[in-house]
C-alpha cells in the first residue's frame, strides 16, 4: 500500500481529505501557501468550518499521521486540491493548478501517482502531465515495458462532496477516476479503493473532467428554470412555492427551489468552463448562467422598491453563505446582494450570519453591522431572508408581523 501522501491545498476539499487519509492510517503531509492556515492546522485547529472537521483534524495531528507546512516533500501519491476560479470574461484560471504542479515536480520519483481533485477545464490533467515531463526529462508516462521503471501516473478524480456533508461523502460517494492512460487509471483506482466505500467508476481523464462539469451544469440549468419561474410568478402575482409544490406532484416532474441566485465554488463556476470550451454548442448552459446571475440584481430592486416608503430604512439581511448551514461565502449571491445594497445606500443593514465571527472586508462599513438574529429583526423595517439556515427556524414569527418580509427561499411560506 502507498503510505505517504502529499496534499497540496488545505481548503474545503484538501483539509478534509488530508485529515481523513491520516485517520485511515496514511502518513499525510499537507501543504498550503496560507501561513496562518498552516500554523492553525499544525496545532490541531481549523481555519474553515465544516461539521466535525475540527475533531478529525485534531485527532489526525495528535496521532502524528498529519503534518503540514508551506512546502511539499517526497511522497508516494500527490493530491492537488487547489482553487480553479475564473477570471475576466469568465475565462478559466488554472494558475493555482500550475503553481501546485511546479511545486511538487522536484519531489517526484518514478512510480509516483499525481491526482488532480480540483474541478478543472477539460484538458487540465493532460496539461499537468506535460508540465511535469517538460520539467523532468528523467520521467515519462510511456506504457512500454522498457520505460516502466521511469514512469509516473497522472489521473483526475473530481471531488463530488456537498459542504456540510463533506466528511461522510468523501467516503460514501461514488468516485469517477480518469487517468492519462489506462495504467494511471488502474493505479489511482487501487488507491481510492482503500478508503472509499462508494463505487469507483473508471474512465479517461477528459471524460472525468467533463463529468464533474456536467453534474454542476445540470444543477445550474435546473435552478435557472426554478428562478425563471419565480420571475414569471412575481410578474403574474402567483405564489411560486405553491406552484412548484403542486407541479412536483406529477410523477415525472421534480423542479428545484428558486433562490436569490447561485453561489459556491462549483455550480456558479463550473458551467463557465463548458461555455468557454464550446461557446457555440453550450447555448442552454450559457442562458442558465445568465438567468441565475440576473437574480441577485432582481432581489436588490425588490428591496429598493419597498425601502422607498421609509425615511431611514433599516434592513435585516438573514444569511450570507452560499447555502444553508455552512460558513462558505465563495461566489455567494447573498454577499453580492448585501454588497449592492450597501453601495446603493438603500439603508442601514443589520446582517445575520451565524457561522462567521466577522463580516467580509467589503462589508466592514459604518452602515453595516453583524448582529444576532432577534436583535437584527427587532431593529429593522424590512426582513430579507437570503439563506435558509436551520437556526432561522427558531425565529419567533410574531417578530415579523409589523415587518416587510422579502423571502427569497420560501422559508416562511
CSV table of C-alpha atoms in Angstrom, one decimal:
chain,number,residue,atom,x,y,z
A,1,UNK,CA,0.0,0.0,0.0
A,2,UNK,CA,1.3,3.5,-0.9
A,3,UNK,CA,1.5,5.0,2.6
A,4,UNK,CA,2.9,8.6,2.2
A,5,UNK,CA,0.5,11.2,0.7
A,6,UNK,CA,1.2,14.8,0.0
A,7,UNK,CA,-1.9,17.0,-0.3
A,8,UNK,CA,-1.5,20.4,-2.0
A,9,UNK,CA,-4.1,22.9,-0.9
A,10,UNK,CA,-5.7,22.7,2.6
A,11,UNK,CA,-9.1,24.4,1.9
A,12,UNK,CA,-12.6,23.0,1.9
A,13,UNK,CA,-11.6,19.8,0.0
A,14,UNK,CA,-7.9,19.4,0.7
A,15,UNK,CA,-8.1,19.6,4.5
A,16,UNK,CA,-10.9,17.2,5.0
A,17,UNK,CA,-9.2,14.8,2.5
A,18,UNK,CA,-5.8,15.1,4.3
A,19,UNK,CA,-7.3,14.5,7.7
A,20,UNK,CA,-9.5,11.6,6.6
A,21,UNK,CA,-6.5,9.9,5.0
A,22,UNK,CA,-4.5,10.4,8.1
A,23,UNK,CA,-7.2,8.8,10.2
A,24,UNK,CA,-7.3,5.9,7.8
A,25,UNK,CA,-3.6,5.2,8.5
A,26,UNK,CA,-1.8,7.0,5.8
A,27,UNK,CA,1.2,9.3,6.5
A,28,UNK,CA,0.0,12.6,5.2
A,29,UNK,CA,1.9,15.9,4.6
A,30,UNK,CA,-0.4,18.8,3.9
A,31,UNK,CA,0.8,21.9,2.0
A,32,UNK,CA,-0.8,25.4,1.8
A,33,UNK,CA,0.5,28.9,0.9
A,34,UNK,CA,-1.6,30.4,3.7
A,35,UNK,CA,0.9,30.5,6.6
A,36,UNK,CA,-1.9,31.3,9.1
A,37,UNK,CA,-3.8,28.2,8.0
A,38,UNK,CA,-0.6,26.1,8.3
A,39,UNK,CA,0.0,27.3,11.8
A,40,UNK,CA,-3.5,26.6,12.9
A,41,UNK,CA,-3.7,23.1,11.5
A,42,UNK,CA,-0.3,22.2,12.9
A,43,UNK,CA,-1.8,23.0,16.3
A,44,UNK,CA,-4.8,20.7,15.6
A,45,UNK,CA,-7.1,23.7,14.8
A,46,UNK,CA,-9.0,24.6,11.7
A,47,UNK,CA,-9.4,27.8,9.6
A,48,UNK,CA,-12.7,26.8,7.9
A,49,UNK,CA,-16.0,25.5,9.2
A,50,UNK,CA,-17.3,22.0,8.3
A,51,UNK,CA,-19.2,19.8,10.8
A,52,UNK,CA,-16.8,17.6,12.8
A,53,UNK,CA,-13.8,18.7,10.8
A,54,UNK,CA,-12.2,20.2,13.9
A,55,UNK,CA,-12.4,16.9,15.7
A,56,UNK,CA,-10.9,15.0,12.8
A,57,UNK,CA,-8.0,17.4,12.2
A,58,UNK,CA,-7.2,17.5,16.0
A,59,UNK,CA,-7.1,13.6,16.1
A,60,UNK,CA,-5.1,13.4,12.9
A,61,UNK,CA,-2.4,15.9,14.1
A,62,UNK,CA,-2.2,14.4,17.6
A,63,UNK,CA,-1.8,10.9,16.1
A,64,UNK,CA,1.3,12.1,14.3
A,65,UNK,CA,-0.2,11.0,10.9
A,66,UNK,CA,-0.8,14.5,9.7
A,67,UNK,CA,1.9,17.2,9.3
A,68,UNK,CA,1.6,20.5,7.5
A,69,UNK,CA,3.9,23.1,6.0
A,70,UNK,CA,4.2,25.5,3.2
A,71,UNK,CA,6.5,23.2,1.1
A,72,UNK,CA,5.9,19.8,-0.4
A,73,UNK,CA,8.0,16.7,0.4
A,74,UNK,CA,8.7,13.4,-1.3
A,75,UNK,CA,5.7,11.1,-1.2
A,76,UNK,CA,4.1,8.1,-2.9
A,77,UNK,CA,1.0,10.0,-4.0
A,78,UNK,CA,0.4,13.7,-4.6
A,79,UNK,CA,-3.1,15.1,-4.5
A,80,UNK,CA,-3.7,18.6,-5.9
A,81,UNK,CA,-6.8,20.3,-4.4
A,82,UNK,CA,-6.4,24.0,-5.1
A,83,UNK,CA,-8.9,26.6,-6.3
A,84,UNK,CA,-9.8,26.8,-10.0
A,85,UNK,CA,-11.7,30.1,-10.3
A,86,UNK,CA,-12.5,32.1,-13.4
A,87,UNK,CA,-11.0,35.4,-14.4
A,88,UNK,CA,-12.4,38.3,-16.6
A,89,UNK,CA,-14.9,37.3,-19.3
A,90,UNK,CA,-15.4,34.0,-17.4
A,91,UNK,CA,-12.2,32.5,-18.6
A,92,UNK,CA,-10.9,29.6,-16.5
A,93,UNK,CA,-8.0,30.3,-14.3
A,94,UNK,CA,-5.8,27.3,-13.7
A,95,UNK,CA,-2.7,29.2,-12.5
A,96,UNK,CA,-3.1,27.7,-9.0
A,97,UNK,CA,-3.0,24.2,-10.6
A,98,UNK,CA,0.1,25.2,-12.5
A,99,UNK,CA,1.8,26.5,-9.3
A,100,UNK,CA,0.9,23.4,-7.4
A,101,UNK,CA,2.3,21.2,-10.2
A,102,UNK,CA,5.5,23.1,-10.4
A,103,UNK,CA,5.9,22.9,-6.6
A,104,UNK,CA,5.7,19.1,-6.5
A,105,UNK,CA,7.7,18.4,-9.7
A,106,UNK,CA,11.1,18.5,-8.0
A,107,UNK,CA,9.9,15.9,-5.5
A,108,UNK,CA,8.5,13.4,-8.0
A,109,UNK,CA,10.0,9.9,-8.3
A,110,UNK,CA,9.3,7.0,-10.6
A,111,UNK,CA,6.2,5.2,-9.5
A,112,UNK,CA,4.5,8.2,-8.0
A,113,UNK,CA,0.8,9.0,-8.7
A,114,UNK,CA,-0.3,12.6,-9.2
A,115,UNK,CA,-4.0,13.1,-8.7
A,116,UNK,CA,-5.9,16.3,-9.7
A,117,UNK,CA,-9.0,16.6,-7.5
A,118,UNK,CA,-9.7,20.3,-8.3
A,119,UNK,CA,-12.7,20.8,-10.7
A,120,UNK,CA,-10.9,21.8,-13.9
A,121,UNK,CA,-11.4,22.7,-17.5
A,122,UNK,CA,-11.2,19.9,-19.9
A,123,UNK,CA,-7.6,19.0,-20.8
A,124,UNK,CA,-6.1,20.2,-17.5
A,125,UNK,CA,-4.9,16.7,-16.5
A,126,UNK,CA,-3.1,16.5,-19.8
A,127,UNK,CA,-1.5,19.9,-19.1
A,128,UNK,CA,-0.3,18.8,-15.7
A,129,UNK,CA,1.4,15.8,-17.4
A,130,UNK,CA,3.1,18.0,-20.0
A,131,UNK,CA,4.3,20.5,-17.4
A,132,UNK,CA,5.9,17.7,-15.3
A,133,UNK,CA,7.5,16.0,-18.3
A,134,UNK,CA,8.8,19.3,-19.7
A,135,UNK,CA,10.5,20.0,-16.3
A,136,UNK,CA,11.6,16.4,-15.6
A,137,UNK,CA,13.1,14.7,-18.7
A,138,UNK,CA,14.0,11.8,-16.5
A,139,UNK,CA,10.3,10.9,-16.1
A,140,UNK,CA,7.8,9.6,-18.6
A,141,UNK,CA,4.3,8.1,-18.9
A,142,UNK,CA,5.1,5.5,-21.5
A,143,UNK,CA,3.4,2.1,-21.2
A,144,UNK,CA,6.5,0.5,-22.7
A,145,UNK,CA,7.9,-2.3,-20.6
A,146,UNK,CA,11.4,-0.8,-21.0
A,147,UNK,CA,10.2,2.6,-19.7
A,148,UNK,CA,8.2,1.4,-16.7
A,149,UNK,CA,11.0,2.0,-14.2
A,150,UNK,CA,11.0,5.7,-15.0
A,151,UNK,CA,7.3,6.4,-15.3
A,152,UNK,CA,4.8,8.3,-13.2
A,153,UNK,CA,1.0,8.0,-13.2
A,154,UNK,CA,-1.4,11.0,-13.6
A,155,UNK,CA,-5.2,11.0,-13.1
A,156,UNK,CA,-8.2,13.1,-12.4
A,157,UNK,CA,-10.6,12.3,-9.6
A,158,UNK,CA,-13.0,15.2,-9.2
A,159,UNK,CA,-14.3,15.9,-5.7
A,160,UNK,CA,-18.1,15.4,-5.6
A,161,UNK,CA,-19.0,16.4,-2.0
A,162,UNK,CA,-21.5,18.8,-0.6
A,163,UNK,CA,-20.5,21.4,2.1
A,164,UNK,CA,-21.9,20.3,5.4
A,165,UNK,CA,-21.6,16.7,4.5
A,166,UNK,CA,-18.0,16.5,3.3
A,167,UNK,CA,-16.5,14.0,5.7
A,168,UNK,CA,-19.3,11.5,5.1
A,169,UNK,CA,-19.5,12.0,1.4
A,170,UNK,CA,-15.7,11.7,0.9
A,171,UNK,CA,-16.1,8.0,1.9
A,172,UNK,CA,-19.6,7.1,0.8
A,173,UNK,CA,-20.0,8.9,-2.6
A,174,UNK,CA,-19.2,7.2,-5.9
A,175,UNK,CA,-15.9,8.4,-7.4
A,176,UNK,CA,-15.0,8.9,-11.1
A,177,UNK,CA,-11.4,8.3,-11.9
A,178,UNK,CA,-9.9,9.1,-15.3
A,179,UNK,CA,-6.2,8.5,-15.9
A,180,UNK,CA,-4.0,10.0,-18.6
A,181,UNK,CA,-3.7,6.4,-19.7
A,182,UNK,CA,-5.0,3.0,-18.6
A,183,UNK,CA,-2.2,2.3,-16.1
A,184,UNK,CA,-2.7,5.6,-14.5
A,185,UNK,CA,-6.4,4.9,-14.1
A,186,UNK,CA,-5.8,1.4,-12.6
A,187,UNK,CA,-3.1,2.6,-10.1
A,188,UNK,CA,-5.3,5.5,-8.9
A,189,UNK,CA,-8.3,3.2,-8.5
A,190,UNK,CA,-6.3,1.0,-6.3
A,191,UNK,CA,-5.6,3.9,-4.0
A,192,UNK,CA,-9.2,5.2,-3.7
A,193,UNK,CA,-10.5,1.7,-3.0
A,194,UNK,CA,-8.5,1.8,0.3
A,195,UNK,CA,-10.8,4.4,1.8
A,196,UNK,CA,-13.9,4.9,-0.4
A,197,UNK,CA,-17.0,2.7,0.2
A,198,UNK,CA,-18.9,4.1,-2.8
A,199,UNK,CA,-18.5,2.7,-6.4
A,200,UNK,CA,-15.3,3.5,-8.3
A,201,UNK,CA,-16.1,4.4,-11.9
A,202,UNK,CA,-13.3,4.2,-14.4
A,203,UNK,CA,-12.9,6.4,-17.5
A,204,UNK,CA,-10.3,8.6,-19.1
A,205,UNK,CA,-9.0,12.0,-17.9
A,206,UNK,CA,-11.0,14.2,-20.3
A,207,UNK,CA,-14.3,12.4,-19.6
A,208,UNK,CA,-13.7,12.6,-15.8
A,209,UNK,CA,-13.1,16.3,-16.2
A,210,UNK,CA,-16.3,16.8,-18.2
A,211,UNK,CA,-18.4,14.6,-15.9
A,212,UNK,CA,-17.9,16.9,-13.0
A,213,UNK,CA,-18.6,20.0,-15.1
A,214,UNK,CA,-21.7,18.2,-16.4
A,215,UNK,CA,-23.0,17.4,-13.0
A,216,UNK,CA,-22.8,21.0,-11.8
A,217,UNK,CA,-24.2,22.4,-15.1
A,218,UNK,CA,-27.2,20.1,-14.7
A,219,UNK,CA,-27.9,21.6,-11.3
A,220,UNK,CA,-27.4,25.1,-12.6
A,221,UNK,CA,-29.8,24.6,-15.5
A,222,UNK,CA,-32.5,23.2,-13.2
A,223,UNK,CA,-32.0,26.0,-10.7
A,224,UNK,CA,-32.3,28.5,-13.5
A,225,UNK,CA,-35.6,27.0,-14.5
A,226,UNK,CA,-36.9,27.5,-11.0
A,227,UNK,CA,-35.5,31.0,-10.8
A,228,UNK,CA,-37.2,31.9,-14.1
A,229,UNK,CA,-40.5,30.5,-12.8
A,230,UNK,CA,-40.1,32.8,-9.7
A,231,UNK,CA,-39.7,35.8,-12.0
A,232,UNK,CA,-42.8,34.8,-14.0
A,233,UNK,CA,-44.8,34.2,-10.9
A,234,UNK,CA,-43.8,37.6,-9.4
A,235,UNK,CA,-45.0,39.2,-12.7
A,236,UNK,CA,-48.3,37.3,-12.6
A,237,UNK,CA,-48.9,37.5,-8.8
A,238,UNK,CA,-48.6,33.8,-8.3
A,239,UNK,CA,-47.0,32.1,-5.3
A,240,UNK,CA,-44.1,30.3,-6.8
A,241,UNK,CA,-43.6,28.0,-3.8
A,242,UNK,CA,-47.2,26.7,-4.1
A,243,UNK,CA,-46.8,26.4,-7.8
A,244,UNK,CA,-43.7,24.2,-7.6
A,245,UNK,CA,-45.2,22.1,-4.8
A,246,UNK,CA,-48.2,21.4,-6.9
A,247,UNK,CA,-46.3,20.7,-10.2
A,248,UNK,CA,-43.9,18.3,-8.4
A,249,UNK,CA,-46.9,16.0,-7.6
A,250,UNK,CA,-46.6,14.9,-11.3
A,251,UNK,CA,-44.7,11.6,-11.2
A,252,UNK,CA,-42.1,12.7,-13.7
A,253,UNK,CA,-41.6,16.3,-12.6
A,254,UNK,CA,-39.0,17.4,-10.0
A,255,UNK,CA,-38.5,21.2,-10.1
A,256,UNK,CA,-35.8,22.5,-7.7
A,257,UNK,CA,-36.4,25.5,-5.4
A,258,UNK,CA,-35.7,29.1,-6.6
A,259,UNK,CA,-33.5,31.4,-4.6
A,260,UNK,CA,-31.5,34.7,-4.7
A,261,UNK,CA,-29.1,33.3,-7.2
A,262,UNK,CA,-26.5,30.5,-7.3
A,263,UNK,CA,-23.2,30.5,-5.4
A,264,UNK,CA,-20.3,28.4,-4.3
A,265,UNK,CA,-17.1,27.2,-5.9
A,266,UNK,CA,-18.8,24.7,-8.1
A,267,UNK,CA,-22.3,25.4,-9.5
A,268,UNK,CA,-21.7,29.1,-10.1
A,269,UNK,CA,-18.3,28.5,-11.7
A,270,UNK,CA,-18.1,25.1,-13.5
A,271,UNK,CA,-20.7,25.8,-16.2
A,272,UNK,CA,-18.5,28.6,-17.5
A,273,UNK,CA,-15.7,26.1,-18.2
A,274,UNK,CA,-18.1,24.3,-20.6
A,275,UNK,CA,-19.2,27.6,-22.2
A,276,UNK,CA,-15.5,28.6,-22.7
A,277,UNK,CA,-14.7,25.2,-24.2
A,278,UNK,CA,-17.6,25.1,-26.6
A,279,UNK,CA,-19.3,28.5,-26.8
A,280,UNK,CA,-21.4,27.8,-29.9
A,281,UNK,CA,-22.6,24.5,-28.6
A,282,UNK,CA,-23.3,25.4,-24.9
A,283,UNK,CA,-26.2,27.8,-25.5
A,284,UNK,CA,-28.6,26.4,-22.9
A,285,UNK,CA,-25.9,26.2,-20.3
A,286,UNK,CA,-24.9,29.8,-21.1
A,287,UNK,CA,-28.5,31.0,-20.8
A,288,UNK,CA,-28.9,29.3,-17.4
A,289,UNK,CA,-25.9,31.2,-16.2
A,290,UNK,CA,-27.4,34.5,-17.4
A,291,UNK,CA,-30.7,33.7,-15.5
A,292,UNK,CA,-29.0,32.8,-12.3
A,293,UNK,CA,-26.6,35.7,-12.4
A,294,UNK,CA,-29.5,38.1,-13.0
A,295,UNK,CA,-31.4,37.0,-9.8
A,296,UNK,CA,-29.3,38.9,-7.2
A,297,UNK,CA,-29.9,42.3,-9.0
A,298,UNK,CA,-33.6,41.5,-9.2
A,299,UNK,CA,-33.7,40.9,-5.4
A,300,UNK,CA,-31.9,44.2,-4.9
A,301,UNK,CA,-34.5,46.1,-6.9
A,302,UNK,CA,-37.3,44.5,-4.9
A,303,UNK,CA,-35.7,45.7,-1.6
A,304,UNK,CA,-35.2,49.2,-3.1
A,305,UNK,CA,-38.9,49.5,-4.0
A,306,UNK,CA,-40.0,48.6,-0.5
A,307,UNK,CA,-37.4,50.7,1.2
A,308,UNK,CA,-38.7,53.9,-0.5
A,309,UNK,CA,-41.6,54.1,1.9
A,310,UNK,CA,-39.3,54.7,4.8
A,311,UNK,CA,-37.3,57.9,5.5
A,312,UNK,CA,-34.4,56.0,7.0
A,313,UNK,CA,-34.9,52.3,6.2
A,314,UNK,CA,-33.2,49.6,8.2
A,315,UNK,CA,-32.9,46.1,6.6
A,316,UNK,CA,-32.2,42.8,8.3
A,317,UNK,CA,-30.3,40.6,5.9
A,318,UNK,CA,-30.6,37.0,7.1
A,319,UNK,CA,-27.7,34.9,5.8
A,320,UNK,CA,-24.5,35.4,3.8
A,321,UNK,CA,-23.2,32.0,3.0
A,322,UNK,CA,-23.9,30.5,-0.5
A,323,UNK,CA,-26.0,27.7,1.0
A,324,UNK,CA,-27.5,26.7,4.3
A,325,UNK,CA,-25.6,25.7,7.5
A,326,UNK,CA,-22.1,26.5,6.3
A,327,UNK,CA,-19.6,29.4,6.6
A,328,UNK,CA,-18.5,29.4,2.9
A,329,UNK,CA,-19.1,32.8,1.3
A,330,UNK,CA,-17.4,32.0,-2.1
A,331,UNK,CA,-19.5,33.3,-5.0
A,332,UNK,CA,-22.4,33.8,-2.7
A,333,UNK,CA,-25.3,35.7,-4.2
A,334,UNK,CA,-26.3,36.7,-0.7
A,335,UNK,CA,-23.0,38.6,-0.2
A,336,UNK,CA,-23.4,40.1,-3.7
A,337,UNK,CA,-26.9,41.4,-2.7
A,338,UNK,CA,-25.8,42.9,0.6
A,339,UNK,CA,-22.8,44.5,-1.0
A,340,UNK,CA,-25.0,46.0,-3.7
A,341,UNK,CA,-27.5,47.3,-1.2
A,342,UNK,CA,-24.6,48.8,0.8
A,343,UNK,CA,-23.1,50.6,-2.3
A,344,UNK,CA,-26.5,52.0,-3.2
A,345,UNK,CA,-27.0,53.4,0.3
A,346,UNK,CA,-30.5,51.9,0.5
A,347,UNK,CA,-30.4,52.0,4.3
A,348,UNK,CA,-28.7,50.6,7.4
A,349,UNK,CA,-28.0,46.9,7.1
A,350,UNK,CA,-28.2,44.5,10.0
A,351,UNK,CA,-26.6,41.4,8.8
A,352,UNK,CA,-27.1,38.0,10.4
A,353,UNK,CA,-24.7,35.1,9.6
A,354,UNK,CA,-24.5,32.6,12.5
A,355,UNK,CA,-21.5,30.8,11.0
A,356,UNK,CA,-19.0,33.6,10.9
A,357,UNK,CA,-17.3,35.8,13.5
A,358,UNK,CA,-16.8,38.9,11.4
A,359,UNK,CA,-18.1,40.4,8.2
A,360,UNK,CA,-16.0,40.2,5.0
A,361,UNK,CA,-13.9,43.2,4.3
A,362,UNK,CA,-16.2,44.5,1.6
A,363,UNK,CA,-19.0,44.9,4.3
A,364,UNK,CA,-16.9,46.3,7.1
A,365,UNK,CA,-18.7,49.7,6.9
A,366,UNK,CA,-20.3,52.1,9.3
A,367,UNK,CA,-23.9,51.4,8.0
A,368,UNK,CA,-23.4,47.6,8.0
A,369,UNK,CA,-23.4,45.6,11.3
A,370,UNK,CA,-23.2,41.9,12.1
A,371,UNK,CA,-25.9,41.1,14.6
A,372,UNK,CA,-27.7,38.3,16.4
A,373,UNK,CA,-31.0,37.2,14.6
A,374,UNK,CA,-33.6,38.5,17.1
A,375,UNK,CA,-31.8,41.9,17.6
A,376,UNK,CA,-31.4,42.4,13.8
A,377,UNK,CA,-35.1,41.7,13.2
A,378,UNK,CA,-36.3,43.9,16.1
A,379,UNK,CA,-34.3,46.9,14.9
A,380,UNK,CA,-35.3,46.6,11.2
A,381,UNK,CA,-38.2,47.7,9.0
A,382,UNK,CA,-37.5,45.1,6.3
A,383,UNK,CA,-36.5,41.5,6.8
A,384,UNK,CA,-34.7,40.0,3.8
A,385,UNK,CA,-34.3,36.2,4.1
A,386,UNK,CA,-31.4,35.1,1.9
A,387,UNK,CA,-30.2,31.8,3.3
A,388,UNK,CA,-32.4,29.1,4.8
A,389,UNK,CA,-30.1,28.3,7.8
A,390,UNK,CA,-31.7,25.8,10.2
A,391,UNK,CA,-31.2,28.2,13.1
A,392,UNK,CA,-33.7,30.6,11.5
A,393,UNK,CA,-36.5,28.0,12.3
A,394,UNK,CA,-36.3,29.4,15.8
A,395,UNK,CA,-37.4,32.9,14.8
A,396,UNK,CA,-40.5,34.0,16.6
A,397,UNK,CA,-42.9,34.7,13.8
A,398,UNK,CA,-44.6,37.3,15.9
A,399,UNK,CA,-41.4,39.4,15.4
A,400,UNK,CA,-42.3,39.6,11.7
A,401,UNK,CA,-45.9,40.8,12.0
A,402,UNK,CA,-45.1,44.5,11.6
A,403,UNK,CA,-42.2,44.0,9.2
A,404,UNK,CA,-42.0,43.9,5.4
A,405,UNK,CA,-40.7,40.4,4.7
A,406,UNK,CA,-38.9,39.5,1.5
A,407,UNK,CA,-38.3,35.8,1.5
A,408,UNK,CA,-36.1,34.6,-1.4
A,409,UNK,CA,-36.1,31.0,-0.2
A,410,UNK,CA,-39.8,30.3,0.6
A,411,UNK,CA,-38.6,29.8,4.2
A,412,UNK,CA,-41.6,31.4,5.9
A,413,UNK,CA,-44.1,30.3,3.2
